[in-house]
C-alpha atoms as a PDB file:
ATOM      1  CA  UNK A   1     124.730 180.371  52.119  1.00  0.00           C
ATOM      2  CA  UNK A   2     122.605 182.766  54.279  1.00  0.00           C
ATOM      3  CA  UNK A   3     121.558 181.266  57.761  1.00  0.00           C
ATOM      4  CA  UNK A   4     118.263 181.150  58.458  1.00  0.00           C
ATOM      5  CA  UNK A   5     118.334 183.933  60.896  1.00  0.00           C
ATOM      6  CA  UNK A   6     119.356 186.165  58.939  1.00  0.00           C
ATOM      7  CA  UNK A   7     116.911 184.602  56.155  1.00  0.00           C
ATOM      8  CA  UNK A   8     113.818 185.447  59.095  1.00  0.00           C
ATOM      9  CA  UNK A   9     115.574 189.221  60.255  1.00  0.00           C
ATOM     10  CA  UNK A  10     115.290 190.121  56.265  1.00  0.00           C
ATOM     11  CA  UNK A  11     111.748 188.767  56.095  1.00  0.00           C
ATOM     12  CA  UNK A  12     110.947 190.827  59.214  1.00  0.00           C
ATOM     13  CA  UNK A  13     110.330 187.654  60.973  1.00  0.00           C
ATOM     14  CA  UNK A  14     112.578 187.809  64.139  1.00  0.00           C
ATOM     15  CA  UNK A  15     112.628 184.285  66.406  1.00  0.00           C
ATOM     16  CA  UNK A  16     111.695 184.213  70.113  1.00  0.00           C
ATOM     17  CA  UNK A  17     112.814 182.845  72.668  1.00  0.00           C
ATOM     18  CA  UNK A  18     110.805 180.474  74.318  1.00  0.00           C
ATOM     19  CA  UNK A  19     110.429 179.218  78.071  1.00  0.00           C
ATOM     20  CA  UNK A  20     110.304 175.745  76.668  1.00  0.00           C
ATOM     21  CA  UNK A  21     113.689 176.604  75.062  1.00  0.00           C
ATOM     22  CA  UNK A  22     112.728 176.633  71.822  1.00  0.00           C
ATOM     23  CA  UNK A  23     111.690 179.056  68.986  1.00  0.00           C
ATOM     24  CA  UNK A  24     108.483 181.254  68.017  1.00  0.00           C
ATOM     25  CA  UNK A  25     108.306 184.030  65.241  1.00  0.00           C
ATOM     26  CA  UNK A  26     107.424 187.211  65.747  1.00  0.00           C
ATOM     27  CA  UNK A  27     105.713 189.184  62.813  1.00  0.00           C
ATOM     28  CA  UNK A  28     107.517 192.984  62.371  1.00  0.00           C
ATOM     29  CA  UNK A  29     107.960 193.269  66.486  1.00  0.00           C
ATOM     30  CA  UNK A  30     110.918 192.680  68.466  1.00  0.00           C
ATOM     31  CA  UNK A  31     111.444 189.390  70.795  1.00  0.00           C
ATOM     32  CA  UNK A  32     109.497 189.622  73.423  1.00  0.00           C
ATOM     33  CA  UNK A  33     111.053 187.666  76.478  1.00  0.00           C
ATOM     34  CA  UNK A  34     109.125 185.333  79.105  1.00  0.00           C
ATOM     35  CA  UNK A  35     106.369 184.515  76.542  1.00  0.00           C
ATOM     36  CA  UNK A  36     105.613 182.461  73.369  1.00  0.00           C
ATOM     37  CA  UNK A  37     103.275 183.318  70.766  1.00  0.00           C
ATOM     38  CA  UNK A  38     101.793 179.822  71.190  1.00  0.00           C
ATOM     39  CA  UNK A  39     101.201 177.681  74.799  1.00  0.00           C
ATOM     40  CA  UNK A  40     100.653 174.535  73.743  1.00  0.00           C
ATOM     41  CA  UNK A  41     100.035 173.683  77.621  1.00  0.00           C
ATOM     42  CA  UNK A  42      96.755 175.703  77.477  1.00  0.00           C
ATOM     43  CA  UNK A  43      95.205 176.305  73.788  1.00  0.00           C
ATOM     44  CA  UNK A  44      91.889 178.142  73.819  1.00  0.00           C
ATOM     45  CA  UNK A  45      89.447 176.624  72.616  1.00  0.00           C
ATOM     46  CA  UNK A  46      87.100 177.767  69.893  1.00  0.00           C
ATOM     47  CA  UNK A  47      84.708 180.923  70.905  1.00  0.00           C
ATOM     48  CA  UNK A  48      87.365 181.548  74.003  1.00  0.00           C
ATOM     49  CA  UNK A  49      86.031 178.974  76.036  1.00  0.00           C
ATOM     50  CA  UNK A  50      88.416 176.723  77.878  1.00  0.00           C
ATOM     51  CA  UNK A  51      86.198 174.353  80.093  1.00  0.00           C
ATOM     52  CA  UNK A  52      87.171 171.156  79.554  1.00  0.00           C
ATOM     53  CA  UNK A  53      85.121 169.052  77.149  1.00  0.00           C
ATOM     54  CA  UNK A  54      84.386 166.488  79.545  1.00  0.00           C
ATOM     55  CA  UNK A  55      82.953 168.684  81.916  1.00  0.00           C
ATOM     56  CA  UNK A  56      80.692 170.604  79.271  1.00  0.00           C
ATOM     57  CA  UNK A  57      79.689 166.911  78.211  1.00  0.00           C
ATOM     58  CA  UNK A  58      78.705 166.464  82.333  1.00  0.00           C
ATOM     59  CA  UNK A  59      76.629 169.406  82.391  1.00  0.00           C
ATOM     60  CA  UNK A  60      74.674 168.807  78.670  1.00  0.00           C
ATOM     61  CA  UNK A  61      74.049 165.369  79.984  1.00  0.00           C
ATOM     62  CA  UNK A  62      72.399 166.548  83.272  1.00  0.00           C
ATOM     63  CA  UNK A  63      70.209 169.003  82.109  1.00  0.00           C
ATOM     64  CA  UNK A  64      69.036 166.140  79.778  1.00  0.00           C
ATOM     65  CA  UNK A  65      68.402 163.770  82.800  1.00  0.00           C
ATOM     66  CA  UNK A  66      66.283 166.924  84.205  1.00  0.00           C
ATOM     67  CA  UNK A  67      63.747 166.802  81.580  1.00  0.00           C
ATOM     68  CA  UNK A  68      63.426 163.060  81.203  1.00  0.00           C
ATOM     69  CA  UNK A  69      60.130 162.080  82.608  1.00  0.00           C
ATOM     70  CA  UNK A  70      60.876 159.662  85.650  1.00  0.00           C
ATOM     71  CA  UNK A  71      58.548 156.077  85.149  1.00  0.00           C
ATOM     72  CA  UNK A  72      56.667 156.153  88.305  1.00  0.00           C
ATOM     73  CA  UNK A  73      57.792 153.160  91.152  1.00  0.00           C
ATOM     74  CA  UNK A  74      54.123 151.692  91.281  1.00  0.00           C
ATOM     75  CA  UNK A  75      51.939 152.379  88.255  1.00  0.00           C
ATOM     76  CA  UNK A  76      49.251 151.519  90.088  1.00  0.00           C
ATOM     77  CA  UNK A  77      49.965 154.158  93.270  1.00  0.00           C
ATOM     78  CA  UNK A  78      46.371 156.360  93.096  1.00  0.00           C
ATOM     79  CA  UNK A  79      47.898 159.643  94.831  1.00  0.00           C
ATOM     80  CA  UNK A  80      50.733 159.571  92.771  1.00  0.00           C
ATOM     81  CA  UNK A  81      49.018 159.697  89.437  1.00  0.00           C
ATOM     82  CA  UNK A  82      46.644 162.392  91.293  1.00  0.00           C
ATOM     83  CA  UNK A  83      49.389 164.386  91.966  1.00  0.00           C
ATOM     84  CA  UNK A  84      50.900 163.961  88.738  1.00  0.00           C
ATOM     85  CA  UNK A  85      47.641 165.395  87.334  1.00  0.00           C
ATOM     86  CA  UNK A  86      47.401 168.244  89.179  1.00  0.00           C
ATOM     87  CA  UNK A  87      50.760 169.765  88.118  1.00  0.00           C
ATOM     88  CA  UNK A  88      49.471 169.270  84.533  1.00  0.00           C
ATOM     89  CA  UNK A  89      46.276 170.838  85.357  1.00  0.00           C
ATOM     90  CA  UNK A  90      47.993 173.616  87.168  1.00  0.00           C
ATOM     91  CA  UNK A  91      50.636 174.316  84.283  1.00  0.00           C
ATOM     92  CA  UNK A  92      47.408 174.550  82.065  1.00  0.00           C
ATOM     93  CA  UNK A  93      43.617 173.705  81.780  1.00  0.00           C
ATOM     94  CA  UNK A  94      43.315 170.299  79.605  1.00  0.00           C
ATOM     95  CA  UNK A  95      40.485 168.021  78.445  1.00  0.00           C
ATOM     96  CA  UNK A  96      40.356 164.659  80.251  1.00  0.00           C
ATOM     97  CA  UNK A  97      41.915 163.230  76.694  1.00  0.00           C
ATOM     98  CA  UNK A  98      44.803 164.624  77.114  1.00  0.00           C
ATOM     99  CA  UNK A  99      45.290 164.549  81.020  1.00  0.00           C
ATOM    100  CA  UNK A 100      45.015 160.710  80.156  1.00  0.00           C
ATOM    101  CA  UNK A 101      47.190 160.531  77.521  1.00  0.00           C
ATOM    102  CA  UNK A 102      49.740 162.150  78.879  1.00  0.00           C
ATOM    103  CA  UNK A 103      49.724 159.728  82.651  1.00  0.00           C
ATOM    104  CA  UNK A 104      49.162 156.803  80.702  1.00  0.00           C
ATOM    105  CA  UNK A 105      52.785 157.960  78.444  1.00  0.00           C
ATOM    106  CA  UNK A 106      53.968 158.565  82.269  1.00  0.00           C
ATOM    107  CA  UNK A 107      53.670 155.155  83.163  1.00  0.00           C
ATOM    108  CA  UNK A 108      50.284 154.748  85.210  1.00  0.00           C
ATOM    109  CA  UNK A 109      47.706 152.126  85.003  1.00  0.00           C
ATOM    110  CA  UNK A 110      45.141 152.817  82.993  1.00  0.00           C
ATOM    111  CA  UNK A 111      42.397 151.397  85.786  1.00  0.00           C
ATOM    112  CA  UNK A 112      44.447 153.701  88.247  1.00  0.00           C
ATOM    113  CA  UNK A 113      44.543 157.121  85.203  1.00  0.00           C
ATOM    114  CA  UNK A 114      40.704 156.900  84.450  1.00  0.00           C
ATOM    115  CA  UNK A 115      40.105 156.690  88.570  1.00  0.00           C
ATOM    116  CA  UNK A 116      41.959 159.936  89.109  1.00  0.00           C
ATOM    117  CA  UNK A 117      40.296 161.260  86.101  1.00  0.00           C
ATOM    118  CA  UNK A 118      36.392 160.767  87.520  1.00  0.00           C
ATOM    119  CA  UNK A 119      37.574 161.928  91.158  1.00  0.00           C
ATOM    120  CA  UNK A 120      38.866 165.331  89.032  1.00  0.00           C
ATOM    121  CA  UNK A 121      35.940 165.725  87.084  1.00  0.00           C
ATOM    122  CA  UNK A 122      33.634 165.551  90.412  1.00  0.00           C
ATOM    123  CA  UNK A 123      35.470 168.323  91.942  1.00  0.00           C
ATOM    124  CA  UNK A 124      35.494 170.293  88.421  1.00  0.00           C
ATOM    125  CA  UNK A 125      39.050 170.342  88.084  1.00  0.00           C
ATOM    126  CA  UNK A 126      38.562 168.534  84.718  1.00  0.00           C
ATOM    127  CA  UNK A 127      35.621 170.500  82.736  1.00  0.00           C
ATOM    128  CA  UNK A 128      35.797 169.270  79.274  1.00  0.00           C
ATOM    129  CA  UNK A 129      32.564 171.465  77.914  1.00  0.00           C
ATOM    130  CA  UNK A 130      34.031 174.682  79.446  1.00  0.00           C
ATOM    131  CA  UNK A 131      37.704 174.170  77.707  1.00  0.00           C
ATOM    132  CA  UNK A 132      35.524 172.928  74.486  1.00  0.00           C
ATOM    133  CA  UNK A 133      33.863 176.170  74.698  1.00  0.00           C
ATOM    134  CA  UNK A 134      37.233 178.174  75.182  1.00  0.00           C
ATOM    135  CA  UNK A 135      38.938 176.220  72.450  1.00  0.00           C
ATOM    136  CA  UNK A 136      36.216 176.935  69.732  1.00  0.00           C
ATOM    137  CA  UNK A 137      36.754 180.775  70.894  1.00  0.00           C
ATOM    138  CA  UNK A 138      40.304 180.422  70.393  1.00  0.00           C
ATOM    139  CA  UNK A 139      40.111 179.128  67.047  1.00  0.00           C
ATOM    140  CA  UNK A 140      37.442 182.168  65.868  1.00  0.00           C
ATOM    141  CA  UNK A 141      40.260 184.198  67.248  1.00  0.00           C
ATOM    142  CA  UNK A 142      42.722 182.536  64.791  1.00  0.00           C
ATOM    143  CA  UNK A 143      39.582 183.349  62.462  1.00  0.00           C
ATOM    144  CA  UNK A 144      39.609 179.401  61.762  1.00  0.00           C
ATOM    145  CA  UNK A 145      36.536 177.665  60.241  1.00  0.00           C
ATOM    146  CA  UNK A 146      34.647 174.828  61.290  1.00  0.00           C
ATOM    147  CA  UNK A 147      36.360 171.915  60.110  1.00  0.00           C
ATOM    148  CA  UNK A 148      39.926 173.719  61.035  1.00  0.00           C
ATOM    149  CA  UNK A 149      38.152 173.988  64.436  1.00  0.00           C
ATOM    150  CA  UNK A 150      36.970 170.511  65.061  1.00  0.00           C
ATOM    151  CA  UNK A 151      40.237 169.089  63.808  1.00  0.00           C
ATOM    152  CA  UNK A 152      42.168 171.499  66.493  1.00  0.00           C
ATOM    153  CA  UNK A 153      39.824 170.417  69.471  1.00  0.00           C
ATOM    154  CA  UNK A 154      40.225 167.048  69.007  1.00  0.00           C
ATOM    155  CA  UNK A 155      44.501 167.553  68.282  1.00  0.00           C
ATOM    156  CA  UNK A 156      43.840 169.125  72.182  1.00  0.00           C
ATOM    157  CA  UNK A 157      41.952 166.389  73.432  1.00  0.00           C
ATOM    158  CA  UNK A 158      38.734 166.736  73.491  1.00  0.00           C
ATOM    159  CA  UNK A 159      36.137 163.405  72.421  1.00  0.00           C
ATOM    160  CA  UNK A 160      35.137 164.212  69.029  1.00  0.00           C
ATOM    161  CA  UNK A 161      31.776 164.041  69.409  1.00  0.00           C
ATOM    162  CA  UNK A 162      32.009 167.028  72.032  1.00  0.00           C
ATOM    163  CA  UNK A 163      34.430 168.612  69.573  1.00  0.00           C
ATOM    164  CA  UNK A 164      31.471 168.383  66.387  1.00  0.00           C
ATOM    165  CA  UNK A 165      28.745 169.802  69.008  1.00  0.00           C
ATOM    166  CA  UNK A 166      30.083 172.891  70.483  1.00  0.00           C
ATOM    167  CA  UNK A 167      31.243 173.511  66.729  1.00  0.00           C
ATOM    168  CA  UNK A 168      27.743 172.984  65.824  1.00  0.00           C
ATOM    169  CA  UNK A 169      26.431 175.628  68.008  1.00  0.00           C
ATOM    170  CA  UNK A 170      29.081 178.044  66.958  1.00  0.00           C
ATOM    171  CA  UNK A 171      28.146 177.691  63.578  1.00  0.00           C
ATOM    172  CA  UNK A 172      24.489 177.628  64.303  1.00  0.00           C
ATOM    173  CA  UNK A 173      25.539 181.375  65.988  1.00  0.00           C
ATOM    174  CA  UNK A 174      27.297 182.386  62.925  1.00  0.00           C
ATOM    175  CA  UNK A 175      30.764 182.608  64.451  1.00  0.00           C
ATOM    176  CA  UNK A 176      32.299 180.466  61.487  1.00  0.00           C
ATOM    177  CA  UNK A 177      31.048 182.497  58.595  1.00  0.00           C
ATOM    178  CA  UNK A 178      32.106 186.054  60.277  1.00  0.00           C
ATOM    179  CA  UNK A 179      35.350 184.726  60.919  1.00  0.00           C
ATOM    180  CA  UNK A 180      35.648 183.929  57.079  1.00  0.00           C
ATOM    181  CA  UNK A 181      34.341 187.459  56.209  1.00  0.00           C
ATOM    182  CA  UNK A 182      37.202 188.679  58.537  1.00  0.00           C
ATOM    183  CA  UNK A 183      39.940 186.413  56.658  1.00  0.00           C
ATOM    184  CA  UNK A 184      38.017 187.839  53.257  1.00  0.00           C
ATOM    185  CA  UNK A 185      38.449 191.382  54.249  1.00  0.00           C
ATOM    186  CA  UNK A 186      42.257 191.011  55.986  1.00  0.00           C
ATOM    187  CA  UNK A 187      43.444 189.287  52.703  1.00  0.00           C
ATOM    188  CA  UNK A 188      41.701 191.925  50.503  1.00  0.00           C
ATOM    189  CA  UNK A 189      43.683 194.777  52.274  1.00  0.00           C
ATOM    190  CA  UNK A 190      46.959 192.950  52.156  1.00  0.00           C
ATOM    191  CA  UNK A 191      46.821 192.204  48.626  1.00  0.00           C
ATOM    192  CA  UNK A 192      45.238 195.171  47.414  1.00  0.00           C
ATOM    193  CA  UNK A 193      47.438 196.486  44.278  1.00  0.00           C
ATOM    194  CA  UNK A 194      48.022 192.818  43.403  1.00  0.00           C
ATOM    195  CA  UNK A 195      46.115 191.159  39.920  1.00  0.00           C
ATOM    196  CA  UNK A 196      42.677 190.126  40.744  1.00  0.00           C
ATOM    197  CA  UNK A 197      43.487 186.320  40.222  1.00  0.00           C
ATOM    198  CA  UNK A 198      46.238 185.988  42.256  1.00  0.00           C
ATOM    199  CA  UNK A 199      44.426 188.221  45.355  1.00  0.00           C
ATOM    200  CA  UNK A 200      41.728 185.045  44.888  1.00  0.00           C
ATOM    201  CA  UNK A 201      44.309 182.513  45.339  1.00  0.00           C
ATOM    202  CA  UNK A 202      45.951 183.611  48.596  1.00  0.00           C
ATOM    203  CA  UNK A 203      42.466 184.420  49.700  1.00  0.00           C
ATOM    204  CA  UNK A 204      41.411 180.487  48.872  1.00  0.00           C
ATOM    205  CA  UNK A 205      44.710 178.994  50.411  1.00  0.00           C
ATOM    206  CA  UNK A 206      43.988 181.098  53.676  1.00  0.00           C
ATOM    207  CA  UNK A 207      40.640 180.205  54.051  1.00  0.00           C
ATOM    208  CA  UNK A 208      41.409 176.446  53.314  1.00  0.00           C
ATOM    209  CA  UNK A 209      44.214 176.274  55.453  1.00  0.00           C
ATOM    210  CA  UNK A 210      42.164 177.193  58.084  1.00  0.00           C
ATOM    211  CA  UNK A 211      39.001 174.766  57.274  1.00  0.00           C
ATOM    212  CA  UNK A 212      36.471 177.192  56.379  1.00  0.00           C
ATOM    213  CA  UNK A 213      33.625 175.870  54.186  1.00  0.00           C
ATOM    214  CA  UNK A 214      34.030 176.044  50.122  1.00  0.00           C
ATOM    215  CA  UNK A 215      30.336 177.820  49.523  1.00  0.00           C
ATOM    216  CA  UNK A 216      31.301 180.765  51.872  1.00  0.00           C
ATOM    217  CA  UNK A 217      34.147 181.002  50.769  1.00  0.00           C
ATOM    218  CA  UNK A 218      33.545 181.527  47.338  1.00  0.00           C
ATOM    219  CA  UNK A 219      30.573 183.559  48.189  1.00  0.00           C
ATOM    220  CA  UNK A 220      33.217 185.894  49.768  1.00  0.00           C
ATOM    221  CA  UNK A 221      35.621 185.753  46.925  1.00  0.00           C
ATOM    222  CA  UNK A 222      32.806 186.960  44.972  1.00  0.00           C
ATOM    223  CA  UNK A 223      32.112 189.946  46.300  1.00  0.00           C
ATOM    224  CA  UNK A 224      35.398 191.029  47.729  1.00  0.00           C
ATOM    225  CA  UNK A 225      37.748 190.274  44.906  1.00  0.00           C
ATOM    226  CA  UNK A 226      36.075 191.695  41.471  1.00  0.00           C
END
């Protein structure tokens, strides 16, 4: 019977010595002495990376605690809740909807929220007319239509009747129907090539996607896509 030794030497697998004492295989090489194909003392770990699990597990869990929003000690502490405002206001401008919203979700009293929220509207750090007016120019930007912009301004927080009004006036300018015309004419250059029909339907699931009114639109469809 051949020993397996010889078995391995004619299969060009030749054993190694260990430090451990025992045996690894070496494919088509000669032993190589003082090391082990395997240390089972120190496996890498997928990707190379041998930190410890339990210390990646320490690390994921405190950048977790980081962005957990702390519930304040007194919900009723006034320059707290100011101060908490102002690093919303100065990370962006917001409506007085959502400055509230988002310090009533932080734990203040509401008495103590809509308090801050006057003393910031004196001193203009809360104008919710001038970030209307900004929104409703974003959203021509995005070459949105009236209902698409009213629904955004109040998603923002702004009072929906101030939402409906500074739309009003921006329709009243024409700023709604120019912005369809726009969509009209980007679609019809992006489709151009394509079967009449279906350069009508992307043109109608644009312009409804972004709440522009049915008339213009297929006023627009009429005279772009023939």
């Amino acid at each position: 019977m051949i020993s397996a030794e010889r078995f391995l030497e004619q299969q060009g697998l030749q054993p190694v010595s260990s430090e451990a004492g025992g045996l690894a295989l070496s494919c088509g090489g000669r032993p190589q002495a003082g090391r082990t194909e395997f240390d089972y003392d120190r496996t890498p770990s997928i990707g190379g990376n041998d930190t410890p699990r339990r210390a990646r597990h320490a690390r994921h869990a405190g950048r977790v605690a980081v962005g957990v929003s702390r519930i304040p000690d007194d919900p009723n502490d006034l320059d707290a809740c100011r101060e908490a405002a102002l690093r919303l206001l100065d990370a962006a401008p917001r409506p007085s909807g959502a400055i509230r919203e988002r310090l009533i979700g932080k734990g203040y009293a509401s008495e103590v929220v809509d308090d801050v929220i006057v003393r910031l509207i004196r001193v203009r750090l809360i104008d919710d007319e001038a970030y209307a007016q900004s929104a409703v120019r974003y959203c021509t930007s995005r070459l949105m239509g009236y209902r698409g912009a009213v629904m955004e301004l109040k998603r923002k927080g702004v009072d929906r009747q101030l939402a409906q009004r500074v739309c009003d006036e921006a329709e009243s300018q024409g700023v709604f129907a120019e912005a369809a015309w726009e969509l009209g004419r980007r679609t019809a250059r992006k489709t151009a090539g394509l079967d009449v029909e279906v350069r009508k339907r992307r043109f109608w699931s644009a312009g409804g996607r972004k709440g522009h009114n049915l008339e213009v639109l297929r006023k627009i469809a009429q005279e772009l896509f023939v």
